[in-house]
Coordinates of C-alpha atoms in Angstrom, one line a residue:
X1 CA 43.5 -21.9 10.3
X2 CA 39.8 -23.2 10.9
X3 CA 37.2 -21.4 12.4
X4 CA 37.6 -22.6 15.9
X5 CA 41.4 -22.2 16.0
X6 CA 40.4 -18.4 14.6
X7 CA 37.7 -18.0 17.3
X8 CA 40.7 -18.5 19.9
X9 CA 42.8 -16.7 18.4
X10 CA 40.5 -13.9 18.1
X11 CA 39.4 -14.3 21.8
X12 CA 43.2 -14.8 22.7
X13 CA 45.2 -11.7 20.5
X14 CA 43.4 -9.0 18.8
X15 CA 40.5 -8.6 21.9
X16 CA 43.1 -10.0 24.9
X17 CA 43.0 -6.5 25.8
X18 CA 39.4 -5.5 25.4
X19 CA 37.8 -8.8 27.0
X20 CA 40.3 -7.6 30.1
X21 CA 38.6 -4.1 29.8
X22 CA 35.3 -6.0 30.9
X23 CA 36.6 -6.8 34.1
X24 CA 38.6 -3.8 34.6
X25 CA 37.3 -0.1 35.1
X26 CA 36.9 2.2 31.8
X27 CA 39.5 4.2 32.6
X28 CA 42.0 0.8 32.7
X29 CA 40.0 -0.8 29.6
X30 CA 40.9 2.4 27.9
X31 CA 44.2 2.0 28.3
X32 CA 44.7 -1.4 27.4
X33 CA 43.3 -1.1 24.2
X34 CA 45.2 2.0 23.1
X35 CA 41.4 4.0 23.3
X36 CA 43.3 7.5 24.5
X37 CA 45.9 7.4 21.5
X38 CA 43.8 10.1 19.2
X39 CA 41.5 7.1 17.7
X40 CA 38.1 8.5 19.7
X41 CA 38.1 12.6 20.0
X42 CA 37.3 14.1 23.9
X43 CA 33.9 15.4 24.2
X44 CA 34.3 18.9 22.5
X45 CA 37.8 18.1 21.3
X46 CA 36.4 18.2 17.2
X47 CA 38.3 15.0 16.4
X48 CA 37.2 12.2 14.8
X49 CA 35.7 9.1 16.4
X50 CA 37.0 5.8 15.3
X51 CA 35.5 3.1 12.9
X52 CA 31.7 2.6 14.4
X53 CA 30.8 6.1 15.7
X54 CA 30.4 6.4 19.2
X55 CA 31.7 10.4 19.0
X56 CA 32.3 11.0 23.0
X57 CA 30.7 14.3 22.5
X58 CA 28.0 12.8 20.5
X59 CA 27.3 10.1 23.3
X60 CA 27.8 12.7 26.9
X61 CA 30.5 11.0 27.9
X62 CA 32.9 12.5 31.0
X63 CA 36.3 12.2 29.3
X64 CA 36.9 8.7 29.3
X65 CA 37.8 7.9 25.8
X66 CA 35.7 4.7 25.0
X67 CA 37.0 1.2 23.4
X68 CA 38.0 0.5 20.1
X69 CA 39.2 -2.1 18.0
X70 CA 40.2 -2.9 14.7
X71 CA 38.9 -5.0 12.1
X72 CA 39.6 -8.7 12.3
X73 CA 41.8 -9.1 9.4
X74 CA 41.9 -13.0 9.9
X75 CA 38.1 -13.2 10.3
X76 CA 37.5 -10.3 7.4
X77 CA 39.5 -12.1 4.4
X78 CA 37.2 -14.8 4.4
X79 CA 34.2 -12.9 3.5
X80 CA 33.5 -11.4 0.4
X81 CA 32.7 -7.6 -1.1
X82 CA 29.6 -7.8 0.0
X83 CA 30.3 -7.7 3.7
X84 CA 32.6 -4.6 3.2
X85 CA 30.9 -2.3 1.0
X86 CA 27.0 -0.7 0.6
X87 CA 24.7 -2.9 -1.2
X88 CA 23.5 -1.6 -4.6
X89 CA 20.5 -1.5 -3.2
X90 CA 20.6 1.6 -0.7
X91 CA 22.1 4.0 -3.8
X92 CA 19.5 6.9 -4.2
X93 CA 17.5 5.7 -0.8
X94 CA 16.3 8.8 1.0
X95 CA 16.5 8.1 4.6
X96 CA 15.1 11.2 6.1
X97 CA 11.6 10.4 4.9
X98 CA 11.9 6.9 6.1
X99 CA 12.0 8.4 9.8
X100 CA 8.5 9.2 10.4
X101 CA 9.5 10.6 14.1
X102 CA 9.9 14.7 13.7
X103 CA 7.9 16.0 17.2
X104 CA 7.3 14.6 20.7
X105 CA 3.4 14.8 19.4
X106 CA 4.8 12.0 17.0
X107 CA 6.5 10.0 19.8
X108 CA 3.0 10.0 21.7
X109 CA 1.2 8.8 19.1
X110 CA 3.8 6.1 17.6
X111 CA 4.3 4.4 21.3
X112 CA 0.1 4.3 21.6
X113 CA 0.0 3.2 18.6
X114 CA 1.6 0.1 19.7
X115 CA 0.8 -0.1 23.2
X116 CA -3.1 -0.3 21.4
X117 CA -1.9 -2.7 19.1
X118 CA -0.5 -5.0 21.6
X119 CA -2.7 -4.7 24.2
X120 CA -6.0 -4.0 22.4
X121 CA -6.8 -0.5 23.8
X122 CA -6.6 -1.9 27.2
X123 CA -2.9 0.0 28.3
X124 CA 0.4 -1.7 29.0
X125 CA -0.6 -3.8 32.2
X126 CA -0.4 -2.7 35.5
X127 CA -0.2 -5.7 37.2
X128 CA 2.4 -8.1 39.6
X129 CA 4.3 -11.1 39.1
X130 CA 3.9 -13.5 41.6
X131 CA 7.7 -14.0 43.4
X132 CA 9.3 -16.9 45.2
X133 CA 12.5 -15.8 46.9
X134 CA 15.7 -17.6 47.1
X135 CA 15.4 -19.9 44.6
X136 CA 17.6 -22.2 43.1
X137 CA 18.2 -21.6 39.5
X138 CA 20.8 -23.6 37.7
X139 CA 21.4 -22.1 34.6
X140 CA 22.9 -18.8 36.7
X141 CA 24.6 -21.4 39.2
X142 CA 28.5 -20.3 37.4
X143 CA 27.9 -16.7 38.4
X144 CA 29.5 -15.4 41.9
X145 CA 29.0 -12.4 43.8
X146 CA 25.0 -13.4 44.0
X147 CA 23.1 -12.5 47.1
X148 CA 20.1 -14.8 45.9
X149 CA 17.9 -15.4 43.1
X150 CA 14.1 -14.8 43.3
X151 CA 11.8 -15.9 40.5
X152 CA 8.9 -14.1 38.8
X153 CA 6.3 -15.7 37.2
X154 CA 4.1 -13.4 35.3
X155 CA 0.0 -15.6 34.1
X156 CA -0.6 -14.6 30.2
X157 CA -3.1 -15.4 28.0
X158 CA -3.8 -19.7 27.0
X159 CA -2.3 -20.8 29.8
X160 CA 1.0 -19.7 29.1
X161 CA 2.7 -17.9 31.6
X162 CA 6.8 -16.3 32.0
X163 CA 9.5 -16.5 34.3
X164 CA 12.0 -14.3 35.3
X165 CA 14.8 -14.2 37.2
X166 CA 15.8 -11.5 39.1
X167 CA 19.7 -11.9 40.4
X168 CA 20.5 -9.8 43.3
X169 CA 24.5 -8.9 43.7
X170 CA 25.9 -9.8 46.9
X171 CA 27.7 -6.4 47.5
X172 CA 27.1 -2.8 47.2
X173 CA 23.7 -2.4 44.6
X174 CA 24.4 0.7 42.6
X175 CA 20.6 1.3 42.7
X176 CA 20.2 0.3 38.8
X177 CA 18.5 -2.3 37.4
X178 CA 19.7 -3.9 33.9
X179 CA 17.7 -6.7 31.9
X180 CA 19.2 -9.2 30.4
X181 CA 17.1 -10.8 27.3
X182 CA 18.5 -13.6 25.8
X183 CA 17.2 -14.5 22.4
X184 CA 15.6 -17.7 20.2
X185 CA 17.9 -20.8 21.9
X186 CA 21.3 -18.9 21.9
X187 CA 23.8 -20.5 24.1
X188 CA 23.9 -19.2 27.7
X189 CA 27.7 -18.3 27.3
X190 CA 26.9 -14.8 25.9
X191 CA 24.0 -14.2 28.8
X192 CA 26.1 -15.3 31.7
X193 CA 29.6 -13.5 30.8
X194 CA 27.3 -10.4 30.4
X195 CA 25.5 -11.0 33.3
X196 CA 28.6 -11.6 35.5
X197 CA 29.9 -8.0 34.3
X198 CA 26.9 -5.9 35.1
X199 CA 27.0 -8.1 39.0
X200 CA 30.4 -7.3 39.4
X201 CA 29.6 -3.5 38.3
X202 CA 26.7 -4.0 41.5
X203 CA 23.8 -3.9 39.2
X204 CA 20.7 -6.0 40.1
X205 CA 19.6 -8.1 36.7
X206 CA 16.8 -9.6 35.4
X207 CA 17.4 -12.5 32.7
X208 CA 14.4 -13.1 30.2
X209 CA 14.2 -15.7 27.4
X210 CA 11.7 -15.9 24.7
X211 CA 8.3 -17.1 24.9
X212 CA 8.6 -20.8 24.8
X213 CA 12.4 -20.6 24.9
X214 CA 14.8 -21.8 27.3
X215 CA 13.1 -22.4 30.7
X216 CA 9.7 -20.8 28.8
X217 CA 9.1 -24.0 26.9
X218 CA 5.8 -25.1 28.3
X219 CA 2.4 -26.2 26.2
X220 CA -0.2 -23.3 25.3
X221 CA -4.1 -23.9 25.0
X222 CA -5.7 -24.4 21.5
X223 CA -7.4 -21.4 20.3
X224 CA -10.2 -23.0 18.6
X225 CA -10.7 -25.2 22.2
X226 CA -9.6 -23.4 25.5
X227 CA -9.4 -26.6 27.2
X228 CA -7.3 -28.5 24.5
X229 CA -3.6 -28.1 25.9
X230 CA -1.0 -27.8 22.5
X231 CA 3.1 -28.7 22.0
X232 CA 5.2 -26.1 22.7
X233 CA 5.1 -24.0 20.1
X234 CA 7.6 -22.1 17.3
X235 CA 7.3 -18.9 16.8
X236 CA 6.4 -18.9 13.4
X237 CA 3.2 -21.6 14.8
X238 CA 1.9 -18.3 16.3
X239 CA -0.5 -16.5 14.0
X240 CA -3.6 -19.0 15.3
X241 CA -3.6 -16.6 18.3
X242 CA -3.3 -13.8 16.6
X243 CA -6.5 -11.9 16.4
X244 CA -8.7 -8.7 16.7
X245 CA -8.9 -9.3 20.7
X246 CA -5.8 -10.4 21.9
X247 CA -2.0 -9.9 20.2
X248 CA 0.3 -12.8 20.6
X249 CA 3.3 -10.1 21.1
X250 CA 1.8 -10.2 25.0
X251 CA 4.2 -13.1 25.6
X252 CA 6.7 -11.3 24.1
X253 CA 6.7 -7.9 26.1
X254 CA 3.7 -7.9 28.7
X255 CA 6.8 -10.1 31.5
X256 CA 9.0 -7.2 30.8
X257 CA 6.2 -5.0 31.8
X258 CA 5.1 -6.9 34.7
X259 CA 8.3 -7.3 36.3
X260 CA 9.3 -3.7 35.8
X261 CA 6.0 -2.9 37.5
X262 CA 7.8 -5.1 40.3
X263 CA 10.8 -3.4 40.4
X264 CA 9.4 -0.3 40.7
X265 CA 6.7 -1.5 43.5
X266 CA 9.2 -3.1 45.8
X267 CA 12.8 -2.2 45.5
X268 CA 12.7 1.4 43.0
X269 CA 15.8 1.4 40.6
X270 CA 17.4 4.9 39.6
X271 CA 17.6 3.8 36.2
X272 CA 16.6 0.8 34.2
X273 CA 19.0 -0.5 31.6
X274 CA 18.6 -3.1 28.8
X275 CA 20.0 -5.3 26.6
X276 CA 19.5 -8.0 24.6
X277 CA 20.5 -10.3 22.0
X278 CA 19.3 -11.6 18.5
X279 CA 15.6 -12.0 19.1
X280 CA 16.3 -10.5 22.2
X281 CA 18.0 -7.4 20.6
X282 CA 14.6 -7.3 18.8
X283 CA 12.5 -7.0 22.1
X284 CA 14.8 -4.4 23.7
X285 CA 14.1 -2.6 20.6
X286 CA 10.3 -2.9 20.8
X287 CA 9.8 -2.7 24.4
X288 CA 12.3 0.4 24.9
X289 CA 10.7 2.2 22.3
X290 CA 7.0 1.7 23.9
X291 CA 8.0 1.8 27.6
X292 CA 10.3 5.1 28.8
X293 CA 11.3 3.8 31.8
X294 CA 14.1 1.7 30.0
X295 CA 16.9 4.3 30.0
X296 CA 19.5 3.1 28.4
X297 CA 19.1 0.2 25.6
X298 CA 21.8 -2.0 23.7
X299 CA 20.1 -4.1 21.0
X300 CA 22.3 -6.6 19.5
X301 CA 22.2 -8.5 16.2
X302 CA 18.7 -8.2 16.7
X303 CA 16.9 -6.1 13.8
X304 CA 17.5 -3.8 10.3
X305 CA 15.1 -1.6 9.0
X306 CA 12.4 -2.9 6.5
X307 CA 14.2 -1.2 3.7
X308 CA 17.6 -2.9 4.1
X309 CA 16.6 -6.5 5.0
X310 CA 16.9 -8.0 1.6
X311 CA 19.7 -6.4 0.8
X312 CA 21.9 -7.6 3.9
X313 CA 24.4 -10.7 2.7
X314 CA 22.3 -13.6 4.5
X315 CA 18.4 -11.8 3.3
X316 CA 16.7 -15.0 4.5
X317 CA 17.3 -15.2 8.3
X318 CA 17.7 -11.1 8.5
X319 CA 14.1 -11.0 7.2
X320 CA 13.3 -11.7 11.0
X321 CA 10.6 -14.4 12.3
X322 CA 7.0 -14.3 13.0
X323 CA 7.4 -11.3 15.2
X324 CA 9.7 -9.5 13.0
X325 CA 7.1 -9.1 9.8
X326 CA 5.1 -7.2 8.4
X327 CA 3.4 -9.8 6.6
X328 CA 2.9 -11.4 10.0
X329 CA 1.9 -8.5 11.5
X330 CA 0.7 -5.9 9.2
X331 CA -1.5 -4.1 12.3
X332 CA 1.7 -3.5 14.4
X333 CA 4.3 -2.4 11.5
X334 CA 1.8 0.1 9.8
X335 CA 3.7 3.4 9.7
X336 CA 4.0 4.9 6.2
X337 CA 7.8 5.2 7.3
X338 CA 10.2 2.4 8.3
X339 CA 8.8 1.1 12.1
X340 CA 12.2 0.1 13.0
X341 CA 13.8 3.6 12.2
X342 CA 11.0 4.9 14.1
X343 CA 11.5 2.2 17.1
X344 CA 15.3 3.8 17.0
X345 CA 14.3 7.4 17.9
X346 CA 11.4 6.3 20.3
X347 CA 14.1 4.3 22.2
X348 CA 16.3 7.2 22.8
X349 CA 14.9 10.3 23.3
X350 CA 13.8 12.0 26.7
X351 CA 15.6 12.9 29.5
X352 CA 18.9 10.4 31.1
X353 CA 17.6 8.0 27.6
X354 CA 19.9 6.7 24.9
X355 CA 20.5 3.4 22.7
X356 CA 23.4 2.0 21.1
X357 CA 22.2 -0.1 18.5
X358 CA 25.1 -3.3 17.8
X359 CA 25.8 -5.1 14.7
X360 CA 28.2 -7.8 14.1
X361 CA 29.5 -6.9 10.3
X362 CA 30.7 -10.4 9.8
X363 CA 27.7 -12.1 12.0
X364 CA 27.4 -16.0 11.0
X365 CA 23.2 -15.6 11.3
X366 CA 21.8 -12.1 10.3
X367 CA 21.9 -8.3 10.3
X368 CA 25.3 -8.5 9.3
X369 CA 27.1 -6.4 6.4
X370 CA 27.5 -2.4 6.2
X371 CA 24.1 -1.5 5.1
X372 CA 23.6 0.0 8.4
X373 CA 25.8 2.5 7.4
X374 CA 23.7 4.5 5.7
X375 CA 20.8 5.1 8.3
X376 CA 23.6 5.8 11.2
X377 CA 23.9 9.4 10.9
X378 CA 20.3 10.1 9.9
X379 CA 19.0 8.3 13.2
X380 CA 21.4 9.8 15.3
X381 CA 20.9 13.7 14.0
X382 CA 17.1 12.9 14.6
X383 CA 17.6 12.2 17.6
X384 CA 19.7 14.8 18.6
X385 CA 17.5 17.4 17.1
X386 CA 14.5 15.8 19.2
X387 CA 16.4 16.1 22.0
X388 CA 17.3 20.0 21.9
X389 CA 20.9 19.1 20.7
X390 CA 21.5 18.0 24.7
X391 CA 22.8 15.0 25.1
X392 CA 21.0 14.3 28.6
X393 CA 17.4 14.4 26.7
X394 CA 18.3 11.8 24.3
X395 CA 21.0 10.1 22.2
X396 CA 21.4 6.8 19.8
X397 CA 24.2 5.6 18.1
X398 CA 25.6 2.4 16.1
X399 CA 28.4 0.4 17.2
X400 CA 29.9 -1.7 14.1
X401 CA 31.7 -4.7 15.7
X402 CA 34.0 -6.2 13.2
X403 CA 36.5 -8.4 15.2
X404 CA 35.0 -11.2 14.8
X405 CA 32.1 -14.0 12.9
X406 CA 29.9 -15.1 15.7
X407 CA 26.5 -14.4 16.4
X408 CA 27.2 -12.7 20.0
X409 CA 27.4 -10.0 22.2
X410 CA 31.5 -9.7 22.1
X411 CA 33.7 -9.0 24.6
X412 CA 34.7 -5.9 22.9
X413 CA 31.1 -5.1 22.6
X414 CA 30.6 -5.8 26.2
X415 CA 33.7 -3.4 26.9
X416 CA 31.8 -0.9 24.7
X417 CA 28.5 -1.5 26.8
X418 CA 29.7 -1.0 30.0
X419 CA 31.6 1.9 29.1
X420 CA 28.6 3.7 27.7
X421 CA 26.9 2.7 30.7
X422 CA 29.9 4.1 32.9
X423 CA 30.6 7.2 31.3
X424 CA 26.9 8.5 30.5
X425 CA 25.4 8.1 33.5
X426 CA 23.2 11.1 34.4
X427 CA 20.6 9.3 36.2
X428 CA 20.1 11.6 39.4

């Protein structure tokens, strides 16, 4: 069978019940995917959780056993060992030094570390986006159940400035807000099917793409001449602006800032959710580890730890891009332990906060593989302890999605998302 015939296979069989669960209610998504048959243990129950984690008493949830799926057989014989077991490379690794988080002194100083770093001393911003309400946006025109669309545009430095979209359901806001970040030119399949779930759940959403991305693309001023306009840039064509007074990661995170500072000015969520995918799971790393109001994050094929990078099956696109380095950006990933590990427990403790961290095993891009395995438990017991041992004050986890080869936020990953999301909700 080729690989589109096994994409619709995939898509049509093995996850025909768990893309339904995205449109129906945990409890029924639970049921059609055989979730309540002993595979994930009831909070307090002792049993084991299935393949991925995701223990219900590790994660708070209210008795709603989450989904699970099995591995792709199909998808999983056409990859070799080295998808399916730990790389040589982790044997004798010593993870608990690698986390460099042990106190809430340490979590102060990591996230001002970066906020300096990014911002130069000067704070995250605390400034508005201009808005135009009502506008017509036609990369969201497939989605229903839409009230209206208002766009933000938030100025940055060079002449380079962000928009955002911020989608307003038609019926019944929940009073939570979820961002959406898409990632470097991913189709907008993924971002629109996960958009349309968290409307029809009555969240409000704000869609992001990269800087010069998508509906980003736009010219940036030459350094070296302010009034010398340049081609949209890659990413990796960055490092010219790079300097000792201004960070180039400001057009990655300051419109996330700026349009939460919006949020919060004009319509006040209850709780701010993320996710994100590929170089979008990157920045809902980065930007829920520096900025607590995110409460929940789900970053997605977006990173690895330093230490684990070469040894994933595809090292040359998991090594990340400009923004990604440490060679890049030696200033911003300076801990003496692994910044991404530390990114992990920044992201997830304090109190109604948690990540789920997503990796597609068999991904066609990056991060894929098992290594992950080995930093899972660490990251999560780190967190826990942080967080008292209550799941309310903090909680990560690492979802493991095998049923499938793409480079995507699945549907059972989706299922998984909006479960968590469900079932952990102690925003008050």
């Amino acid at each position: 069978m080729d690989k589109l015939a096994s994409r619709r296979a995939l898509l049509g069989g093995v996850l025909g019940g768990i893309g339904a669960a995205v449109v129906a209610g945990p409890a029924e998504a639970a049921s059609r995917t055989g979730a309540g048959a002993g595979v994930v243990g009831r909070a307090g129950s002792g049993r084991a959780a299935g393949a991925g984690g995701l223990d219900e008493g590790v994660r708070g949830g209210k008795g709603v056993p989450r989904p699970v799926a099995p591995v792709n057989q199909e998808v999983a014989a056409r990859f070799g060992p080295e998808y399916k077991t730990l790389p040589t490379a982790v044997a004798g690794v010593d993870i608990e030094p690698l986390i460099g988080i042990a106190s809430a002194a340490d979590i102060a100083a990591k996230r001002k570390s970066m906020i300096d770093y990014i911002w130069k001393g000067a704070g995250q911003p605390k400034t508005l986006p201009t808005v135009e309400t009502g506008v017509s946006a036609p990369d969201f025109a497939s989605l229903t159940g839409v009230r209206r669309i208002d766009r933000l545009t938030v100025p940055l430095g060079y002449q380079v400035s962000a928009k955002v979209y911020d989608i307003v359901p038609r019926h019944g806001w929940n009073r939570r807000l979820a961002l959406y970040h898409n990632g470097h030119g991913e189709p907008f399949d993924t971002m629109l099917r996960t958009v349309q779930a968290l409307l029809d759940r009555g969240y409000r959403v704000m869609a992001y793409a990269m800087p010069f991305q998508h509906w980003n693309q736009q010219q940036i001023a030459d350094p070296k001449d302010p009034a010398k306009l340049l081609p949209n840039p890659s990413h990796r064509e960055l490092p010219p602006w790079e300097s000792t007074e201004f960070s180039a990661l400001t057009f990655f995170l300051e419109p996330l800032t700026v349009t939460l500072n919006h949020a919060q000015a004009t319509y006040r969520p209850a709780s701010v959710e993320m996710i994100g995918l590929s170089g979008g799971g990157w920045t809902t790393t980065v930007f829920a580890a520096l900025d607590p109001r995110v409460t929940r994050s789900y970053p997605t094929a977006g990173s690895l730890p330093f230490f684990l990078r070469p040894a994933s099956p595809k090292p040359r696109p998991t090594t990340g891009d400009w923004e990604q380095t440490k060679e890049a950006l030696p200033g911003f990933y300076a801990a003496a332990s692994d910044d991404f590990l530390d990114m992990y427990v920044l992201a997830s403790v304090g109190p109604g906060r948690g990540q789920v961290q997503i990796l597609n095993r068999f991904d066609e891009c990056c991060f894929n593989g098992v290594g992950h395995r080995v930093y899972q438990a660490p990251v999560r017991d780190r967190v826990a302890l942080l967080a008292g041992g209550r799941p309310e004050h903090g909680r990560w986890d690492l979802l493991e999605d095998a049923t499938h080869d793409d480079h995507t936020i699945s549907p059972f990953a989706l299922s998984v998302i909006l479960w968590d999301l469900d079932t952990t909700n102690v925003t008050t």
